[in-house]
XYZ file of N, CA and C in Angstrom:
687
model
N 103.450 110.404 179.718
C 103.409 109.506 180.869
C 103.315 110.327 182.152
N 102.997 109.781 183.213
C 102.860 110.441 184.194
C 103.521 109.720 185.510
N 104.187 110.745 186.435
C 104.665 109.853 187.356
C 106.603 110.222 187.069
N 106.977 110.232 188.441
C 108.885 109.756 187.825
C 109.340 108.233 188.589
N 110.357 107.816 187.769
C 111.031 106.741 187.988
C 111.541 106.643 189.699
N 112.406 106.094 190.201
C 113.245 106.211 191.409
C 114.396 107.120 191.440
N 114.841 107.533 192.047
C 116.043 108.295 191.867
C 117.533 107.648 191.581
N 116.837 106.362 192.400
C 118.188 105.344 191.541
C 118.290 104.735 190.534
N 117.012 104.794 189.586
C 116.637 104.424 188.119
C 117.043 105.393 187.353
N 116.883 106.594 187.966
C 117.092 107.950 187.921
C 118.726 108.077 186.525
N 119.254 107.357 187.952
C 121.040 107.205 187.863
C 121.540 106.416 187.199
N 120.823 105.246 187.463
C 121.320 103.819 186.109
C 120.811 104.294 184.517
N 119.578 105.208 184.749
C 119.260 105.502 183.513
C 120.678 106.405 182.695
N 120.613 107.525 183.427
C 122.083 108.199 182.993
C 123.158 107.420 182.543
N 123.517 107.123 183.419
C 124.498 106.116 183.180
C 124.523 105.377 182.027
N 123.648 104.843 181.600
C 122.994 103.424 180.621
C 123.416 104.662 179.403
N 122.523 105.842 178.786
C 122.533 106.848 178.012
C 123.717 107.266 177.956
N 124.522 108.119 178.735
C 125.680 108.959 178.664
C 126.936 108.402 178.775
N 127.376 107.100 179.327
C 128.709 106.732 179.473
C 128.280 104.803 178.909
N 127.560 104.059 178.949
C 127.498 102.925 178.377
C 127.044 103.096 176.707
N 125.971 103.655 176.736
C 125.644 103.790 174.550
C 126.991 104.417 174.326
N 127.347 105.355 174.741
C 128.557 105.702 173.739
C 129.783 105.077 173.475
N 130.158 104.222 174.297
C 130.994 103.140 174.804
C 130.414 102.254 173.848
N 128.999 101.607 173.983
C 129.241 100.506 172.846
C 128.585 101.166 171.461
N 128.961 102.301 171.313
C 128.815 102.821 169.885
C 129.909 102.759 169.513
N 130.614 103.368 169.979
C 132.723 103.463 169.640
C 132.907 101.380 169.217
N 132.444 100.501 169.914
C 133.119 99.180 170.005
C 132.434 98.795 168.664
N 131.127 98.974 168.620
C 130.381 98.777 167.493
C 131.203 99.485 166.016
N 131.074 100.678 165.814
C 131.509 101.362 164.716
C 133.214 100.548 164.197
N 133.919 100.637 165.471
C 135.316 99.780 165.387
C 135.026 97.948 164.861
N 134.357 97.560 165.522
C 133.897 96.570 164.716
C 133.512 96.081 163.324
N 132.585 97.267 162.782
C 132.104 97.013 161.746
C 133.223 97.488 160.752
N 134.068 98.366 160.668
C 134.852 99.455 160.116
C 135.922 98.165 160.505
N 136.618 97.084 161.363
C 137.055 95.851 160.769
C 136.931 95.117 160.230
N 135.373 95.070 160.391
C 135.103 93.754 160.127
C 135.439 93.934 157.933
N 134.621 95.074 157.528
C 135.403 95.930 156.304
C 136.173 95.390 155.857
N 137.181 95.795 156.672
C 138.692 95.989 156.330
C 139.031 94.631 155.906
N 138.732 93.852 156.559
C 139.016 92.553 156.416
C 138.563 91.441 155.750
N 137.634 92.274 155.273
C 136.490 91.614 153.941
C 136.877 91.809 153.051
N 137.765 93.240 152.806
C 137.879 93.520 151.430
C 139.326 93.695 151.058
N 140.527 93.444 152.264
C 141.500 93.888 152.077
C 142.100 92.524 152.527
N 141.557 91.745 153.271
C 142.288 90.029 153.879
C 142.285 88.521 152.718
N 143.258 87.893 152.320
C 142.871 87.004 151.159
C 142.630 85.849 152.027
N 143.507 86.065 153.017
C 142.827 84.909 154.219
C 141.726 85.347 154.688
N 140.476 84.851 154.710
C 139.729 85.361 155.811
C 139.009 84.142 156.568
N 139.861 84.208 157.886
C 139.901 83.396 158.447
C 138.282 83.743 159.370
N 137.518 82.272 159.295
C 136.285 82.595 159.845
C 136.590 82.427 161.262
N 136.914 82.697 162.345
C 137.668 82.938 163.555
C 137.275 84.238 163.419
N 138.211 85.382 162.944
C 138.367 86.274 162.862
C 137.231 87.292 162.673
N 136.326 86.600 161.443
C 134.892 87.430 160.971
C 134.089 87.495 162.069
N 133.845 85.935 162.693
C 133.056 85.829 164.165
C 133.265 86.432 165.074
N 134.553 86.859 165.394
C 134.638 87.678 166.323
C 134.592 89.217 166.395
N 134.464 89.589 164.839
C 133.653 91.120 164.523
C 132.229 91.142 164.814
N 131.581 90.208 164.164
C 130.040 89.865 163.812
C 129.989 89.874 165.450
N 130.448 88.670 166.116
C 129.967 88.732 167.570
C 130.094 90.113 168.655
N 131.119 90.545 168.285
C 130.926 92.538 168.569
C 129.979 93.223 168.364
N 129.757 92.892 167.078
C 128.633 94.247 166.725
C 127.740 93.537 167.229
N 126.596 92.316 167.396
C 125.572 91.906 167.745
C 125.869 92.150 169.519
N 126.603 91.852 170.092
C 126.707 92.531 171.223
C 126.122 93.543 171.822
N 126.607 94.284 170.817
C 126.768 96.001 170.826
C 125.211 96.450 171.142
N 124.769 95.845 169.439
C 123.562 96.227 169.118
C 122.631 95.545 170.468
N 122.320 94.111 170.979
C 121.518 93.748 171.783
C 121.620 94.205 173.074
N 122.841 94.807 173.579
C 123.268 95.406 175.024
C 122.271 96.813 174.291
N 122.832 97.650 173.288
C 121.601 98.644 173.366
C 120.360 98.721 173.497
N 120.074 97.433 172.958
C 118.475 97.341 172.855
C 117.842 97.044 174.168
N 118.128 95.915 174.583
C 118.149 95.969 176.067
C 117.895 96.958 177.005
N 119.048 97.498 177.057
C 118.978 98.827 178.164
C 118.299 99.991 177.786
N 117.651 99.799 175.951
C 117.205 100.937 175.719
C 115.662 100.525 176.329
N 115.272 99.420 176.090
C 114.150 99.139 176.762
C 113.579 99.001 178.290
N 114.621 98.762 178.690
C 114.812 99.061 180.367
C 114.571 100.266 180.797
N 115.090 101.199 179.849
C 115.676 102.842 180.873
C 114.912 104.067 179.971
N 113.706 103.067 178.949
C 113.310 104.016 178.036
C 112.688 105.046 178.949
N 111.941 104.760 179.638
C 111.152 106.268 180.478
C 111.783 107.013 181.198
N 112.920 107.137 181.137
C 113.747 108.026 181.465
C 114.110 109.202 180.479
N 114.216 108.326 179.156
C 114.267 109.686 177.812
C 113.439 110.826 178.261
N 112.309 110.182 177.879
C 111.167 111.508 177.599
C 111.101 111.865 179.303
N 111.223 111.414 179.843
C 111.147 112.552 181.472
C 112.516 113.316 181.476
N 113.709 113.179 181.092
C 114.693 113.778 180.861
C 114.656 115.092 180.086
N 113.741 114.380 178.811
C 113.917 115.979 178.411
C 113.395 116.360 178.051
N 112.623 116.867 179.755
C 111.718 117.731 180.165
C 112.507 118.814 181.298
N 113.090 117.947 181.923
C 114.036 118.547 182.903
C 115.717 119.712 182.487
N 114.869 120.752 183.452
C 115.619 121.947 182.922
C 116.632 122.939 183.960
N 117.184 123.586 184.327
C 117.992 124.250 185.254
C 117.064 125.065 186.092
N 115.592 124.745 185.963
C 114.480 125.046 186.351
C 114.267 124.625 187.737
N 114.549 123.454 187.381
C 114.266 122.631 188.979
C 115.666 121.261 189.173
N 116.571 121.119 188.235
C 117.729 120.503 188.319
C 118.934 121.579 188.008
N 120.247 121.300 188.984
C 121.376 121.901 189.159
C 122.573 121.519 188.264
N 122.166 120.684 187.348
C 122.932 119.975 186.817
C 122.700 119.226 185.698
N 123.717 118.619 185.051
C 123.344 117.334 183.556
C 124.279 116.290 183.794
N 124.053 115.159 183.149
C 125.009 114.273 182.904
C 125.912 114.167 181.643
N 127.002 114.149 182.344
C 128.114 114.086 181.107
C 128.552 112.522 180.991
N 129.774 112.563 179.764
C 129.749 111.059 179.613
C 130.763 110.157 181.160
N 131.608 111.317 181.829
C 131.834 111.227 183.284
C 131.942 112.438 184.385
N 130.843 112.236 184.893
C 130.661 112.859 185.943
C 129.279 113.856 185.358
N 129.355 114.988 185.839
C 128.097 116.214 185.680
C 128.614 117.447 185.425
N 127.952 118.190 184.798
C 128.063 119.536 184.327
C 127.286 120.253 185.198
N 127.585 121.252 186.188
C 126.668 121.812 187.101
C 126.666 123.310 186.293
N 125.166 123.459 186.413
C 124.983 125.122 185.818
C 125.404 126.289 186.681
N 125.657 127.139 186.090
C 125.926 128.395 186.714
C 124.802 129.126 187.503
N 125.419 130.245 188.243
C 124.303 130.532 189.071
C 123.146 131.527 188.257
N 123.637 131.916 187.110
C 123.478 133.009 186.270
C 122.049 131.842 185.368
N 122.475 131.077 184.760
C 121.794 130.153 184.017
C 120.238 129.647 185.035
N 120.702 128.673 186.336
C 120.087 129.023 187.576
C 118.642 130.125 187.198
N 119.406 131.262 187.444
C 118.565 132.095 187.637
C 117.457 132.513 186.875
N 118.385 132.543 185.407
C 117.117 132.674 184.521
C 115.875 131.765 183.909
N 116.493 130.451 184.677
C 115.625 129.503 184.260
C 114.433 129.654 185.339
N 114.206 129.883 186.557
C 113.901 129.969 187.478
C 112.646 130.845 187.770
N 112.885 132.057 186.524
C 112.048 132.700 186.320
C 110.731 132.047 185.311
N 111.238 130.996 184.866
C 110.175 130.467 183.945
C 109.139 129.354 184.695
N 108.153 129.489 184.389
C 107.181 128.264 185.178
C 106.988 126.982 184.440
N 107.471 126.190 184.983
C 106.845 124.662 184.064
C 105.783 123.850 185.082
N 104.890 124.296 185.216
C 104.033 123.618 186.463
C 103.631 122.511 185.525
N 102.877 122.405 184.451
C 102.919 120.907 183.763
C 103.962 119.583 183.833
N 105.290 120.484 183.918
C 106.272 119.247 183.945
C 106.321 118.860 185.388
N 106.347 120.063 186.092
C 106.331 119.305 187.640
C 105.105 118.783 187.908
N 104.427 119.121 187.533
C 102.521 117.911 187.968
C 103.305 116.879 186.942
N 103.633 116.351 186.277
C 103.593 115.487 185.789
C 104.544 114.438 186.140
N 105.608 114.859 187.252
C 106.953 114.175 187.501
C 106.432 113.456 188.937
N 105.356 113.978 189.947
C 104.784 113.060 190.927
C 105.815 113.365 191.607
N 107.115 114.247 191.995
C 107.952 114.389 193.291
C 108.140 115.806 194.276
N 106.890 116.925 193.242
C 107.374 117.778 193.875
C 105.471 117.825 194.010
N 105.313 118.829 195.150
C 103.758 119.119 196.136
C 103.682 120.985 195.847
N 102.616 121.058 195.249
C 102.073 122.990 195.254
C 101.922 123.078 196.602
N 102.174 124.161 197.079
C 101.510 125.064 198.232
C 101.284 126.553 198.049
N 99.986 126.838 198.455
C 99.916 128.381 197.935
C 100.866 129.348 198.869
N 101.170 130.537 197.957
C 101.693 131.556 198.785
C 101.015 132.480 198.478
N 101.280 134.034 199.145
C 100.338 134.615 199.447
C 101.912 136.033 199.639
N 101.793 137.260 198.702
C 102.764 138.501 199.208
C 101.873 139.304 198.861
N 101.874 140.494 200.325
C 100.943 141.710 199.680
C 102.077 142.966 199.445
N 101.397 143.401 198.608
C 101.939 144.345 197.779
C 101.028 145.891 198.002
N 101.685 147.219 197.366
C 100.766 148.393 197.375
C 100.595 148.535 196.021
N 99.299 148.754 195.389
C 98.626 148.708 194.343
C 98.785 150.566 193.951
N 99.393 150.290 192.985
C 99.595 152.333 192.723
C 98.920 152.245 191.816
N 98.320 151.504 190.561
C 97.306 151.703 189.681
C 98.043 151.019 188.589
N 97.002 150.819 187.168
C 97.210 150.625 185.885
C 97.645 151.391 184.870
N 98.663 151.411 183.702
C 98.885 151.969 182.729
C 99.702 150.742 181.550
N 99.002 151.585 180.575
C 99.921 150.815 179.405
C 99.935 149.123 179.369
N 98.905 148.945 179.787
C 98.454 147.430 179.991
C 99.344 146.365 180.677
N 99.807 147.910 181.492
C 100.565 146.644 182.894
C 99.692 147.278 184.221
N 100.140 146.503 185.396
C 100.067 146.424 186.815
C 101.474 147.295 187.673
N 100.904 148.289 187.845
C 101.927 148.729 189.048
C 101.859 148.700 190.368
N 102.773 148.289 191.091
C 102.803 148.473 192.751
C 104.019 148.403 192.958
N 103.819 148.209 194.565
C 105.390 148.306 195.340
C 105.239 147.145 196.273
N 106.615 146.630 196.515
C 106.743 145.401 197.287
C 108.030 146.234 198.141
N 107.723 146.802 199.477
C 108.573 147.485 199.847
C 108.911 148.600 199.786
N 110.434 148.723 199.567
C 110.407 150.551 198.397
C 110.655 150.584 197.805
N 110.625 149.356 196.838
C 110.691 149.298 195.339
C 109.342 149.095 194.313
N 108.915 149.868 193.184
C 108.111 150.251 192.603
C 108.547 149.094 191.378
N 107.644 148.369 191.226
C 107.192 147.353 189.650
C 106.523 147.600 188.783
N 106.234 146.926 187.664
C 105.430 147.017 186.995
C 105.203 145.341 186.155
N 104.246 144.540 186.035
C 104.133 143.452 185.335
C 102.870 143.690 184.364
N 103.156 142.974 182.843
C 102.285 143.455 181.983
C 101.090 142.304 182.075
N 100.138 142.216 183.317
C 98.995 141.393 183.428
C 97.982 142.050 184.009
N 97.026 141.356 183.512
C 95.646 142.027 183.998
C 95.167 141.219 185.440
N 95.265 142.573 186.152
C 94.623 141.910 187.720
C 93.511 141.510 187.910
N 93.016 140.874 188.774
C 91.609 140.142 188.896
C 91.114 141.083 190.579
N 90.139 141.855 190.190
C 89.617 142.803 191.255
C 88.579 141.810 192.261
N 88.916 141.765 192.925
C 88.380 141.218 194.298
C 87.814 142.092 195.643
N 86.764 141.111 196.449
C 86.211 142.078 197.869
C 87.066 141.910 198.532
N 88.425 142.502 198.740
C 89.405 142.558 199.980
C 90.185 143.975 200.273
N 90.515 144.125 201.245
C 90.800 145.113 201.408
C 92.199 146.033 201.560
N 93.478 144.750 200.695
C 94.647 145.094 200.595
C 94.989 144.009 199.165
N 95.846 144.890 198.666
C 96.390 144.046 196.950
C 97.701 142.731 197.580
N 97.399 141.712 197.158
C 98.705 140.764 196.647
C 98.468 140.309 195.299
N 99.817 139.212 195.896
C 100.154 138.601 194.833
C 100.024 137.305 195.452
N 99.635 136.317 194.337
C 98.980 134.695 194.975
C 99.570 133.929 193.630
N 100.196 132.737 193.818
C 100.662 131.710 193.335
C 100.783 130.508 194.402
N 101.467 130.014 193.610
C 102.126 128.698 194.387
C 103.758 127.920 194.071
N 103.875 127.392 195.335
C 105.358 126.748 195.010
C 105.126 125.762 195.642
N 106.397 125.251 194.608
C 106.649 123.345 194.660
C 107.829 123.117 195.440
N 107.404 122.196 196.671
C 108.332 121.615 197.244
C 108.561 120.113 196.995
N 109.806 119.651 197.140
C 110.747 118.255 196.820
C 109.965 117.590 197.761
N 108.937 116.497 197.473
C 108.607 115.232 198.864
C 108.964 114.061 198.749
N 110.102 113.723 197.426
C 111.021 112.628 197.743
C 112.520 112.767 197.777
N 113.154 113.301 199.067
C 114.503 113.642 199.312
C 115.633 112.729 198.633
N 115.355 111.697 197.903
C 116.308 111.073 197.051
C 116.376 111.437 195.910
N 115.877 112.473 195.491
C 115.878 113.355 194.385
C 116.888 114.529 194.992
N 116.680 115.048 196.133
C 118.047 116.156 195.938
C 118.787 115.676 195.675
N 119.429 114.540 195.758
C 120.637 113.797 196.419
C 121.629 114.029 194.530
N 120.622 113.625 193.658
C 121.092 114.113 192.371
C 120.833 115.523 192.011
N 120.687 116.530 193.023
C 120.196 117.944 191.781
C 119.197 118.363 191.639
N 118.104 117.462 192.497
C 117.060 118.175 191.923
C 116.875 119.432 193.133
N 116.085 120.731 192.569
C 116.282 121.542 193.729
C 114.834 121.375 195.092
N 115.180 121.947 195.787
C 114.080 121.126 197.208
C 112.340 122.350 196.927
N 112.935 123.392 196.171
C 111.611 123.831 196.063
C 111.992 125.362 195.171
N 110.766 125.466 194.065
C 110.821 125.993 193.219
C 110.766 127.733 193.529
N 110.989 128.494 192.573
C 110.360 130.071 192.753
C 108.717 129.732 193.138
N 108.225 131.291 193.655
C 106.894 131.279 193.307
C 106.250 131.330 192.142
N 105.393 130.592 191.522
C 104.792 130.731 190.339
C 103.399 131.574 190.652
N 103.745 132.927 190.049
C 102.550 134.143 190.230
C 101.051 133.600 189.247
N 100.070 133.627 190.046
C 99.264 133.330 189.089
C 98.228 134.613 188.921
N 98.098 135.039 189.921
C 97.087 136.267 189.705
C 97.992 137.598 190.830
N 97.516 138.725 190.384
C 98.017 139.824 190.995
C 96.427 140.412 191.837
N 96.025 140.694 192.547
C 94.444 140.384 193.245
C 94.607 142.058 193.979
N 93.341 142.496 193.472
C 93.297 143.960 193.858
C 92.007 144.248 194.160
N 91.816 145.149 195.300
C 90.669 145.477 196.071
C 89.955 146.088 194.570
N 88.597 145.880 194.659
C 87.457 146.171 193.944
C 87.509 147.822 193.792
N 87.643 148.079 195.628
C 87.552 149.713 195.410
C 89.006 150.561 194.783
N 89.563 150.197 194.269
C 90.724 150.766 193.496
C 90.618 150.058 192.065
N 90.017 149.738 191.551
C 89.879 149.285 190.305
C 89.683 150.623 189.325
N 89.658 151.702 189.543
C 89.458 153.039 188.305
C 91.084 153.534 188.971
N 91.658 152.865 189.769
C 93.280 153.838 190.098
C 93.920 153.555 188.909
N 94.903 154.736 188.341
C 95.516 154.741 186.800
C 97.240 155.207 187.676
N 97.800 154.729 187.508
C 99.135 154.933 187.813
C 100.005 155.990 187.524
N 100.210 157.216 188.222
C 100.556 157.859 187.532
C 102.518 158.302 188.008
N 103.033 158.913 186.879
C 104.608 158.575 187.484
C 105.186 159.511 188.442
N 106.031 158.594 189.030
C 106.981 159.139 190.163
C 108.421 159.967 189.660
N 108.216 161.337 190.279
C 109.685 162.112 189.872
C 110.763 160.838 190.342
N 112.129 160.626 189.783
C 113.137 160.105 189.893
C 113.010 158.287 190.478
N 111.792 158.140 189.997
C 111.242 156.806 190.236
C 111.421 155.899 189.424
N 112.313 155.029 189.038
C 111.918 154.622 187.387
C 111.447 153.334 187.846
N 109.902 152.474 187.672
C 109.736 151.246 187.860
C 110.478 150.306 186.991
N 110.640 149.267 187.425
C 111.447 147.943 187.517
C 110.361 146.960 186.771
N 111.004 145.713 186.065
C 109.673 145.014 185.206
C 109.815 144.120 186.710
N 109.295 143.529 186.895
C 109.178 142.286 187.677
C 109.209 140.921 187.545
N 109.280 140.853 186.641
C 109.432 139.260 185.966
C 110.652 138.878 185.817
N 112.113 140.310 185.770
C 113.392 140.367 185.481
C 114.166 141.034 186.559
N 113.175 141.555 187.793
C 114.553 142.840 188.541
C 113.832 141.846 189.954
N 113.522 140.762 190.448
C 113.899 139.881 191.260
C 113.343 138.370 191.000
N 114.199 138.063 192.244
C 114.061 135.992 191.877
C 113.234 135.032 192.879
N 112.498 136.280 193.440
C 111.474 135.455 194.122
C 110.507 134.790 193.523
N 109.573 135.025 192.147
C 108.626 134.774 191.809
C 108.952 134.952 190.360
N 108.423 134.094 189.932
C 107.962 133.549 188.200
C 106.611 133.951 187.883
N 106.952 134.379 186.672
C 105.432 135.178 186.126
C 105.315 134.291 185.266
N 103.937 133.888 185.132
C 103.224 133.155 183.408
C 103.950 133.461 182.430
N 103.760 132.394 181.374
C 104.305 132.954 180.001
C 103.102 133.401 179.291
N 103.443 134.447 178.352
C 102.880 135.186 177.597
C 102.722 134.305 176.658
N 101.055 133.646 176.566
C 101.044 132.779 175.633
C 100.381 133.563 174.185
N 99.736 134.663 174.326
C 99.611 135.579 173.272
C 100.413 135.500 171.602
């Protein structure tokens, strides 16, 4: 499907899933597990009594069905949503907020499919230049600063006359989505590493007491592709 719900559908959906189904699962199971008891262990069985099991569990069951049909598109957009671009989960009261550690590593991963597909967050390109020290071992080396990287992708040689790095990031354009967690705008998602034409034969060669850094893991500015290989 394409598209997300409201942010306050958002919430009733939760709600409906995490603290109402389990609620009338417990009333249900207690129901039926009397209704039992009383079938097989009561010599009275007073039809009063049966009706008011039977009328429990049908309860139970049509309040689920109901709300499962109401709040179904919330499932499958739910779980899609990851510590990627939400701060948090729903518990059966209140929320579980992730750590900053968890945060982080999710952060590094790109889900641009799930966010094109959720309709609340907008790409904008970015644009960091970098110094291009050359290729080895079927990675990309440079420096962003005075720190020396290395990412294992093949650059795309271009007519320009200084190396970046070009992706894009997603910003939040319906603010009733922070309001639950969602975050206001993503890492950069790296899509190409872009290097002047005339340095395309540079081979990288190593620095005394230099040790490069991977880049996909030693900062949290930018998300690299997954290695779909």
């Amino acid at each position: 499907m394409n598209g997300m719900i409201s942010a306050e559908l958002w919430q009733q959906s939760e709600y409906f899933y995490y603290t109402v189904v389990p609620v009338l699962l417990v009333i249900g199971l207690v129901a039926i597990l009397g209704l039992m008891i009383f079938l097989l262990y009561q010599e009275n069985r007073h039809p009063k009594a049966i009706a008011v099991f039977i009328g429990l569990i049908l309860v139970c069951g049509i309040g689920f069905l109901v709300g499962d049909h109401v709040f179904h598109d919330f499932k499958e957009l739910n779980g899609q949503v990851t510590p990627s671009i939400r701060d948090r989960e729903k518990r059966f009261v209140g929320y579980k907020y992730y750590d900053r550690d968890t945060m982080a590593v999710y952060q590094r991963i790109q889900v641009k499919e799930t966010i094109d597909s959720f309709g609340i967050y907008q790409s904008e390109p970015v644009t960091q230049s970098i110094t291009y020290l050359g290729s080895a071992h079927d990675s990309v080396y440079f420096k962003v600063g005075e720190q020396v990287y290395y990412a294992r992708m093949a650059p795309t040689f271009v007519a320009e006359d200084t190396a970046a790095l070009k992706g894009i990031q997603y910003h939040l354009t319906d603010s009733s989505y922070e309001k639950i967690g969602f975050l206001t705008e993503t890492n950069n998602y790296l899509e190409t590493i872009e290097i002047p034409e005339s340095q395309a034969a540079l081979t990288f060669e190593s620095i005394d007491s230099v040790i490069p850094q991977e880049f996909g893991k030693s900062q949290s500015a930018w998300a690299l592709p997954t290695d779909k290989s």
